[in-house]
Amino acid sequence: MVRVPSFDNLRSALDDARERVIRRGTTGVSELFWAALFVVGLGIVFALATGGYHGGFHTVHTLTQAILPEEAWEWLTRFGDARLLFVVGLLFIRRRPEIFWTLVVAALIAGLSARGLKIYFDQLRPPAVLDGTQIHVIGPALKHHSFPSGHSLSIFVFCGVLAGYFRTWRARGALAAAAVLVGTSRVALGVHWPQDVVAGAFLGLIIAGAAIWLTRFWRVGLRPQVHLALLLLPVIALLLLLIDDEGNPAEPELIYPLVAIGAAKLIYDYRDLIIGAIRRALTR
């Protein structure tokens, strides 16, 4: 009789993850909340200095397009796509499943919040307000649901959760820089006002801190059956990235390799369970 591998390795990894979550407590939560207050403070100062919601757009838009080429901003902005961030999350999904679980909870809160706020405020984007002589749009010229920036929200949630789990200030600084660049890309592309980015960053940091605090007590995602069910999320994200750009610049030279790497990483990390399922099917 062929021996069928069990879920022992996965159970052990999830048990270790639960112990790490309990030991670390709510470390990083207060830092994220303070960072969120700092961001909103900067946003208020920037708005007062530049004239309100639309203020400062021309300066930031022109400056950013002069600093980096269009292709660079197009690549950067794709990392604000929640689907792509799920694929990036595959890098640590098996080694650090507690981080993946926190990201899932944060993504759920962020998705509902962003959609609700965008529909409620329904602010016009720069291409709907400014004429062609005042703006140079890179990629699709989106016109509605400007506030808050969903890409900024997504990247600050993602980087905020990682920063909450990472202990070194060097790593946290690198994550902050990456989040700022991705958020700034939305103004560089001409599809968001600076205050949209500030609002997205503020909400992203708040949600990241809330998700870390919540998953400290709610650890259902670290059960083997639930963890395996949640693997459908990055699988769906991989497929959706190939099907639809969702208003993003296409950038197939970025998306296709990332999808291939993500799929390979997922198969490699769960090869023991895949082999077990195949053997189980063959012995029936």
mmCIF file of C-alpha atoms in Angstrom:
data_model
loop_
_atom_site.group_PDB
_atom_site.id
_atom_site.type_symbol
_atom_site.label_atom_id
_atom_site.label_comp_id
_atom_site.label_asym_id
_atom_site.label_seq_id
_atom_site.Cartn_x
_atom_site.Cartn_y
_atom_site.Cartn_z
ATOM 1 C CA MET A 1 0.000 0.000 0.000
ATOM 2 C CA VAL A 2 1.305 3.431 -0.946
ATOM 3 C CA ARG A 3 1.896 5.658 2.058
ATOM 4 C CA VAL A 4 -0.070 8.906 1.722
ATOM 5 C CA PRO A 5 1.682 11.955 3.199
ATOM 6 C CA SER A 6 -0.353 13.683 5.918
ATOM 7 C CA PHE A 7 -0.718 17.346 6.765
ATOM 8 C CA ASP A 8 1.755 16.959 9.628
ATOM 9 C CA ASN A 9 4.292 19.403 8.180
ATOM 10 C CA LEU A 10 1.630 22.010 7.508
ATOM 11 C CA ARG A 11 0.089 21.562 10.947
ATOM 12 C CA SER A 12 3.506 21.970 12.534
ATOM 13 C CA ALA A 13 4.176 25.164 10.565
ATOM 14 C CA LEU A 14 0.803 26.607 11.550
ATOM 15 C CA ASP A 15 1.332 25.642 15.202
ATOM 16 C CA ASP A 16 4.657 27.515 15.131
ATOM 17 C CA ALA A 17 2.911 30.489 13.543
ATOM 18 C CA ARG A 18 0.302 30.580 16.318
ATOM 19 C CA GLU A 19 3.025 30.525 18.947
ATOM 20 C CA ARG A 20 4.850 33.411 17.240
ATOM 21 C CA VAL A 21 1.637 35.433 17.119
ATOM 22 C CA ILE A 22 0.981 34.894 20.808
ATOM 23 C CA ARG A 23 4.573 35.711 21.803
ATOM 24 C CA ARG A 24 4.788 38.919 19.779
ATOM 25 C CA GLY A 25 1.511 40.302 21.112
ATOM 26 C CA THR A 26 0.551 43.609 19.492
ATOM 27 C CA THR A 27 4.079 44.778 18.698
ATOM 28 C CA GLY A 28 4.081 47.281 15.859
ATOM 29 C CA VAL A 29 0.443 48.326 16.177
ATOM 30 C CA SER A 30 1.079 51.576 18.026
ATOM 31 C CA GLU A 31 3.879 52.498 15.594
ATOM 32 C CA LEU A 32 1.498 52.074 12.650
ATOM 33 C CA PHE A 33 -1.159 54.239 14.300
ATOM 34 C CA TRP A 34 1.402 56.971 15.045
ATOM 35 C CA ALA A 35 2.644 56.758 11.446
ATOM 36 C CA ALA A 36 -0.948 57.172 10.242
ATOM 37 C CA LEU A 37 -1.370 60.310 12.356
ATOM 38 C CA PHE A 38 1.909 61.654 10.965
ATOM 39 C CA VAL A 39 0.705 61.059 7.404
ATOM 40 C CA VAL A 40 -2.640 62.765 7.935
ATOM 41 C CA GLY A 41 -0.826 65.681 9.603
ATOM 42 C CA LEU A 42 1.382 66.088 6.562
ATOM 43 C CA GLY A 43 -1.694 65.908 4.361
ATOM 44 C CA ILE A 44 -3.403 68.705 6.274
ATOM 45 C CA VAL A 45 -0.304 70.903 6.122
ATOM 46 C CA PHE A 46 0.103 70.185 2.390
ATOM 47 C CA ALA A 47 -3.551 71.019 1.694
ATOM 48 C CA LEU A 48 -3.369 74.292 3.638
ATOM 49 C CA ALA A 49 -0.153 75.281 1.866
ATOM 50 C CA THR A 50 -1.322 74.429 -1.653
ATOM 51 C CA GLY A 51 -4.986 75.413 -1.642
ATOM 52 C CA GLY A 52 -7.120 72.400 -0.743
ATOM 53 C CA TYR A 53 -8.099 69.073 -2.258
ATOM 54 C CA HIS A 54 -6.744 69.737 -5.755
ATOM 55 C CA GLY A 55 -3.769 71.715 -4.487
ATOM 56 C CA GLY A 56 -0.224 70.748 -5.376
ATOM 57 C CA PHE A 57 -1.210 68.399 -8.191
ATOM 58 C CA HIS A 58 0.600 70.272 -10.978
ATOM 59 C CA THR A 59 3.820 70.541 -8.968
ATOM 60 C CA VAL A 60 3.925 66.857 -7.953
ATOM 61 C CA HIS A 61 2.697 65.645 -11.348
ATOM 62 C CA THR A 62 5.303 67.611 -13.308
ATOM 63 C CA LEU A 63 8.163 66.919 -10.914
ATOM 64 C CA THR A 64 7.613 63.166 -10.737
ATOM 65 C CA GLN A 65 7.403 62.806 -14.511
ATOM 66 C CA ALA A 66 10.702 64.656 -14.796
ATOM 67 C CA ILE A 67 12.422 62.424 -12.232
ATOM 68 C CA LEU A 68 11.538 58.985 -13.639
ATOM 69 C CA PRO A 69 10.510 57.752 -17.106
ATOM 70 C CA GLU A 70 6.929 56.727 -17.810
ATOM 71 C CA GLU A 71 7.781 53.026 -17.833
ATOM 72 C CA ALA A 72 9.137 53.225 -14.278
ATOM 73 C CA TRP A 73 5.947 54.836 -12.966
ATOM 74 C CA GLU A 74 3.837 52.275 -14.810
ATOM 75 C CA TRP A 75 5.751 49.432 -13.170
ATOM 76 C CA LEU A 76 5.596 51.067 -9.751
ATOM 77 C CA THR A 77 1.858 51.677 -9.918
ATOM 78 C CA ARG A 78 1.164 48.004 -10.651
ATOM 79 C CA PHE A 79 2.436 47.195 -7.164
ATOM 80 C CA GLY A 80 -0.597 49.023 -5.823
ATOM 81 C CA ASP A 81 -2.810 46.403 -7.473
ATOM 82 C CA ALA A 82 -4.161 44.211 -4.645
ATOM 83 C CA ARG A 83 -4.088 41.164 -6.915
ATOM 84 C CA LEU A 84 -0.393 41.593 -7.617
ATOM 85 C CA LEU A 85 0.286 42.064 -3.898
ATOM 86 C CA PHE A 86 -1.373 38.717 -3.213
ATOM 87 C CA VAL A 87 1.097 37.202 -5.673
ATOM 88 C CA VAL A 88 4.021 38.925 -3.930
ATOM 89 C CA GLY A 89 2.666 37.521 -0.661
ATOM 90 C CA LEU A 90 3.385 34.039 -1.992
ATOM 91 C CA LEU A 91 7.038 34.655 -1.149
ATOM 92 C CA PHE A 92 6.353 33.986 2.532
ATOM 93 C CA ILE A 93 2.986 32.219 2.552
ATOM 94 C CA ARG A 94 4.367 28.869 3.784
ATOM 95 C CA ARG A 95 7.242 30.107 5.967
ATOM 96 C CA ARG A 96 5.251 32.856 7.689
ATOM 97 C CA PRO A 97 1.559 31.928 7.381
ATOM 98 C CA GLU A 98 0.636 34.360 10.163
ATOM 99 C CA ILE A 99 1.664 37.248 7.917
ATOM 100 C CA PHE A 100 -0.446 35.861 5.083
ATOM 101 C CA TRP A 101 -3.453 35.526 7.412
ATOM 102 C CA THR A 102 -3.026 39.111 8.600
ATOM 103 C CA LEU A 103 -2.818 40.319 4.997
ATOM 104 C CA VAL A 104 -6.030 38.476 4.133
ATOM 105 C CA VAL A 105 -7.898 40.106 7.028
ATOM 106 C CA ALA A 106 -6.429 43.523 6.168
ATOM 107 C CA ALA A 107 -7.289 43.097 2.474
ATOM 108 C CA LEU A 108 -10.904 42.293 3.337
ATOM 109 C CA ILE A 109 -11.257 45.395 5.512
ATOM 110 C CA ALA A 110 -9.417 47.561 2.986
ATOM 111 C CA GLY A 111 -11.479 46.350 0.038
ATOM 112 C CA LEU A 112 -14.788 47.095 1.745
ATOM 113 C CA SER A 113 -13.557 50.461 3.029
ATOM 114 C CA ALA A 114 -12.145 51.645 -0.292
ATOM 115 C CA ARG A 115 -15.192 50.615 -2.293
ATOM 116 C CA GLY A 116 -17.597 52.233 0.144
ATOM 117 C CA LEU A 117 -15.657 55.515 0.350
ATOM 118 C CA LYS A 118 -15.151 55.749 -3.410
ATOM 119 C CA ILE A 119 -18.873 55.323 -4.054
ATOM 120 C CA TYR A 120 -19.855 57.715 -1.253
ATOM 121 C CA PHE A 121 -17.552 60.577 -2.227
ATOM 122 C CA ASP A 122 -17.361 59.852 -5.992
ATOM 123 C CA GLN A 123 -14.761 62.564 -6.574
ATOM 124 C CA LEU A 124 -13.671 63.274 -10.133
ATOM 125 C CA ARG A 125 -10.117 62.347 -11.069
ATOM 126 C CA PRO A 126 -7.678 64.805 -12.682
ATOM 127 C CA PRO A 127 -8.445 63.709 -16.299
ATOM 128 C CA ALA A 128 -12.098 64.662 -15.730
ATOM 129 C CA VAL A 129 -11.229 68.098 -14.344
ATOM 130 C CA LEU A 130 -8.140 69.236 -16.284
ATOM 131 C CA ASP A 131 -7.701 69.617 -20.032
ATOM 132 C CA GLY A 132 -4.902 68.122 -22.097
ATOM 133 C CA THR A 133 -2.637 71.137 -21.689
ATOM 134 C CA GLN A 134 -2.657 70.819 -17.898
ATOM 135 C CA ILE A 135 -1.977 67.121 -17.523
ATOM 136 C CA HIS A 136 -0.056 64.301 -19.182
ATOM 137 C CA VAL A 137 -1.844 61.038 -18.415
ATOM 138 C CA ILE A 138 0.162 57.831 -18.490
ATOM 139 C CA GLY A 139 -2.014 54.788 -19.147
ATOM 140 C CA PRO A 140 -5.837 54.728 -19.062
ATOM 141 C CA ALA A 141 -7.433 58.130 -18.342
ATOM 142 C CA LEU A 142 -9.666 57.154 -15.409
ATOM 143 C CA LYS A 143 -12.222 59.807 -14.463
ATOM 144 C CA HIS A 144 -14.353 58.761 -11.475
ATOM 145 C CA HIS A 145 -14.030 57.456 -7.887
ATOM 146 C CA SER A 146 -10.851 59.360 -7.083
ATOM 147 C CA PHE A 147 -11.046 59.501 -3.262
ATOM 148 C CA PRO A 148 -9.264 57.679 -1.699
ATOM 149 C CA SER A 149 -6.531 56.158 -3.844
ATOM 150 C CA GLY A 150 -7.129 52.404 -3.834
ATOM 151 C CA HIS A 151 -3.589 51.642 -4.981
ATOM 152 C CA SER A 152 -2.153 53.755 -2.151
ATOM 153 C CA LEU A 153 -4.440 52.036 0.324
ATOM 154 C CA SER A 154 -3.387 48.587 -0.897
ATOM 155 C CA ILE A 155 0.364 49.215 -0.838
ATOM 156 C CA PHE A 156 0.275 50.889 2.584
ATOM 157 C CA VAL A 157 -1.771 47.985 3.955
ATOM 158 C CA PHE A 158 0.726 45.507 2.521
ATOM 159 C CA CYS A 159 3.863 47.363 3.607
ATOM 160 C CA GLY A 160 2.255 48.324 6.920
ATOM 161 C CA VAL A 161 1.554 44.699 7.837
ATOM 162 C CA LEU A 162 5.092 43.680 6.905
ATOM 163 C CA ALA A 163 6.540 46.607 8.849
ATOM 164 C CA GLY A 164 4.483 45.561 11.852
ATOM 165 C CA TYR A 165 6.013 42.084 11.753
ATOM 166 C CA PHE A 166 9.552 43.119 10.885
ATOM 167 C CA ARG A 167 11.663 44.362 13.778
ATOM 168 C CA THR A 168 14.528 46.248 12.112
ATOM 169 C CA TRP A 169 14.173 49.911 11.265
ATOM 170 C CA ARG A 170 16.136 49.326 8.065
ATOM 171 C CA ALA A 171 13.453 46.952 6.785
ATOM 172 C CA ARG A 172 10.693 49.284 7.916
ATOM 173 C CA GLY A 173 12.374 52.209 6.194
ATOM 174 C CA ALA A 174 12.645 50.273 2.936
ATOM 175 C CA LEU A 175 8.960 49.320 3.131
ATOM 176 C CA ALA A 176 7.977 52.937 3.819
ATOM 177 C CA ALA A 177 10.005 54.125 0.824
ATOM 178 C CA ALA A 178 8.392 51.510 -1.421
ATOM 179 C CA ALA A 179 4.895 52.476 -0.274
ATOM 180 C CA VAL A 180 5.574 56.181 -0.837
ATOM 181 C CA LEU A 181 6.887 55.522 -4.355
ATOM 182 C CA VAL A 182 3.856 53.444 -5.323
ATOM 183 C CA GLY A 183 1.485 56.023 -3.856
ATOM 184 C CA THR A 184 3.291 58.853 -5.654
ATOM 185 C CA SER A 185 2.983 56.940 -8.915
ATOM 186 C CA ARG A 186 -0.759 57.613 -8.883
ATOM 187 C CA VAL A 187 -0.118 61.356 -9.139
ATOM 188 C CA ALA A 188 2.686 60.810 -11.653
ATOM 189 C CA LEU A 189 0.290 58.878 -13.901
ATOM 190 C CA GLY A 190 -2.218 61.719 -13.577
ATOM 191 C CA VAL A 191 -5.089 59.644 -12.165
ATOM 192 C CA HIS A 192 -5.194 60.885 -8.540
ATOM 193 C CA TRP A 193 -4.872 64.086 -6.567
ATOM 194 C CA PRO A 194 -2.172 64.168 -3.857
ATOM 195 C CA GLN A 195 -4.845 64.181 -1.133
ATOM 196 C CA ASP A 196 -6.232 60.899 -2.525
ATOM 197 C CA VAL A 197 -2.826 59.350 -1.906
ATOM 198 C CA VAL A 198 -2.613 60.823 1.594
ATOM 199 C CA ALA A 199 -6.054 59.424 2.441
ATOM 200 C CA GLY A 200 -5.127 56.010 1.046
ATOM 201 C CA ALA A 201 -1.881 55.947 3.027
ATOM 202 C CA PHE A 202 -3.643 56.973 6.238
ATOM 203 C CA LEU A 203 -6.346 54.339 5.891
ATOM 204 C CA GLY A 204 -3.827 51.694 4.844
ATOM 205 C CA LEU A 205 -1.701 52.185 7.963
ATOM 206 C CA ILE A 206 -4.760 52.223 10.247
ATOM 207 C CA ILE A 207 -6.119 49.038 8.668
ATOM 208 C CA ALA A 208 -2.707 47.333 8.834
ATOM 209 C CA GLY A 209 -2.466 48.078 12.555
ATOM 210 C CA ALA A 210 -6.053 46.968 13.161
ATOM 211 C CA ALA A 211 -5.471 43.697 11.277
ATOM 212 C CA ILE A 212 -2.333 42.912 13.285
ATOM 213 C CA TRP A 213 -4.229 43.582 16.512
ATOM 214 C CA LEU A 214 -7.264 41.545 15.411
ATOM 215 C CA THR A 215 -5.336 38.486 14.233
ATOM 216 C CA ARG A 216 -3.498 38.438 17.568
ATOM 217 C CA PHE A 217 -6.771 37.069 18.991
ATOM 218 C CA TRP A 218 -8.608 35.760 15.917
ATOM 219 C CA ARG A 219 -6.368 32.982 14.602
ATOM 220 C CA VAL A 220 -8.862 30.962 12.595
ATOM 221 C CA GLY A 221 -6.765 31.471 9.457
ATOM 222 C CA LEU A 222 -3.986 29.417 11.045
ATOM 223 C CA ARG A 223 -6.052 26.228 11.005
ATOM 224 C CA PRO A 224 -4.920 23.804 8.274
ATOM 225 C CA GLN A 225 -8.269 23.545 6.479
ATOM 226 C CA VAL A 226 -8.831 27.298 6.522
ATOM 227 C CA HIS A 227 -5.263 28.023 5.428
ATOM 228 C CA LEU A 228 -5.638 25.687 2.454
ATOM 229 C CA ALA A 229 -8.980 27.246 1.528
ATOM 230 C CA LEU A 230 -7.392 30.705 1.609
ATOM 231 C CA LEU A 231 -4.832 29.565 -0.965
ATOM 232 C CA LEU A 232 -7.617 30.075 -3.496
ATOM 233 C CA LEU A 233 -7.154 33.831 -3.107
ATOM 234 C CA PRO A 234 -3.631 34.036 -4.598
ATOM 235 C CA VAL A 235 -4.617 31.438 -7.218
ATOM 236 C CA ILE A 236 -7.554 33.606 -8.288
ATOM 237 C CA ALA A 237 -5.293 36.671 -8.202
ATOM 238 C CA LEU A 238 -2.828 34.934 -10.537
ATOM 239 C CA LEU A 239 -5.584 34.183 -13.032
ATOM 240 C CA LEU A 240 -7.173 37.633 -12.848
ATOM 241 C CA LEU A 241 -3.844 39.331 -13.519
ATOM 242 C CA LEU A 242 -3.680 37.460 -16.811
ATOM 243 C CA ILE A 243 -7.279 38.267 -17.760
ATOM 244 C CA ASP A 244 -7.837 41.923 -16.863
ATOM 245 C CA ASP A 245 -5.669 44.985 -16.197
ATOM 246 C CA GLU A 246 -8.486 46.734 -14.246
ATOM 247 C CA GLY A 247 -7.581 50.208 -15.406
ATOM 248 C CA ASN A 248 -3.844 49.732 -14.862
ATOM 249 C CA PRO A 249 -1.141 50.083 -17.516
ATOM 250 C CA ALA A 250 -0.853 46.638 -19.133
ATOM 251 C CA GLU A 251 2.901 46.013 -18.601
ATOM 252 C CA PRO A 252 2.939 42.327 -19.692
ATOM 253 C CA GLU A 253 6.746 42.244 -19.358
ATOM 254 C CA LEU A 254 6.238 42.742 -15.598
ATOM 255 C CA ILE A 255 3.023 40.812 -15.014
ATOM 256 C CA TYR A 256 3.788 37.580 -16.900
ATOM 257 C CA PRO A 257 7.114 36.866 -15.153
ATOM 258 C CA LEU A 258 5.601 37.683 -11.736
ATOM 259 C CA VAL A 259 2.665 35.367 -12.403
ATOM 260 C CA ALA A 260 5.032 32.604 -13.497
ATOM 261 C CA ILE A 261 7.250 33.083 -10.420
ATOM 262 C CA GLY A 262 4.231 33.218 -8.111
ATOM 263 C CA ALA A 263 2.715 30.032 -9.559
ATOM 264 C CA ALA A 264 6.057 28.220 -9.340
ATOM 265 C CA LYS A 265 6.554 29.355 -5.732
ATOM 266 C CA LEU A 266 3.074 28.192 -4.756
ATOM 267 C CA ILE A 267 3.592 24.762 -6.331
ATOM 268 C CA TYR A 268 7.052 24.407 -4.789
ATOM 269 C CA ASP A 269 5.951 25.375 -1.273
ATOM 270 C CA TYR A 270 2.980 22.987 -1.299
ATOM 271 C CA ARG A 271 4.530 20.204 -3.339
ATOM 272 C CA ASP A 272 4.204 17.790 -0.400
ATOM 273 C CA LEU A 273 0.436 18.275 -0.309
ATOM 274 C CA ILE A 274 0.155 18.116 -4.105
ATOM 275 C CA ILE A 275 2.110 14.859 -4.217
ATOM 276 C CA GLY A 276 -0.033 13.507 -1.379
ATOM 277 C CA ALA A 277 -3.219 14.361 -3.241
ATOM 278 C CA ILE A 278 -1.932 12.672 -6.409
ATOM 279 C CA ARG A 279 -0.956 9.515 -4.514
ATOM 280 C CA ARG A 280 -4.300 9.489 -2.764
ATOM 281 C CA ALA A 281 -6.077 9.700 -6.104
ATOM 282 C CA LEU A 282 -3.970 6.859 -7.568
ATOM 283 C CA THR A 283 -4.678 4.504 -4.658
ATOM 284 C CA ARG A 284 -8.434 4.789 -4.971
#
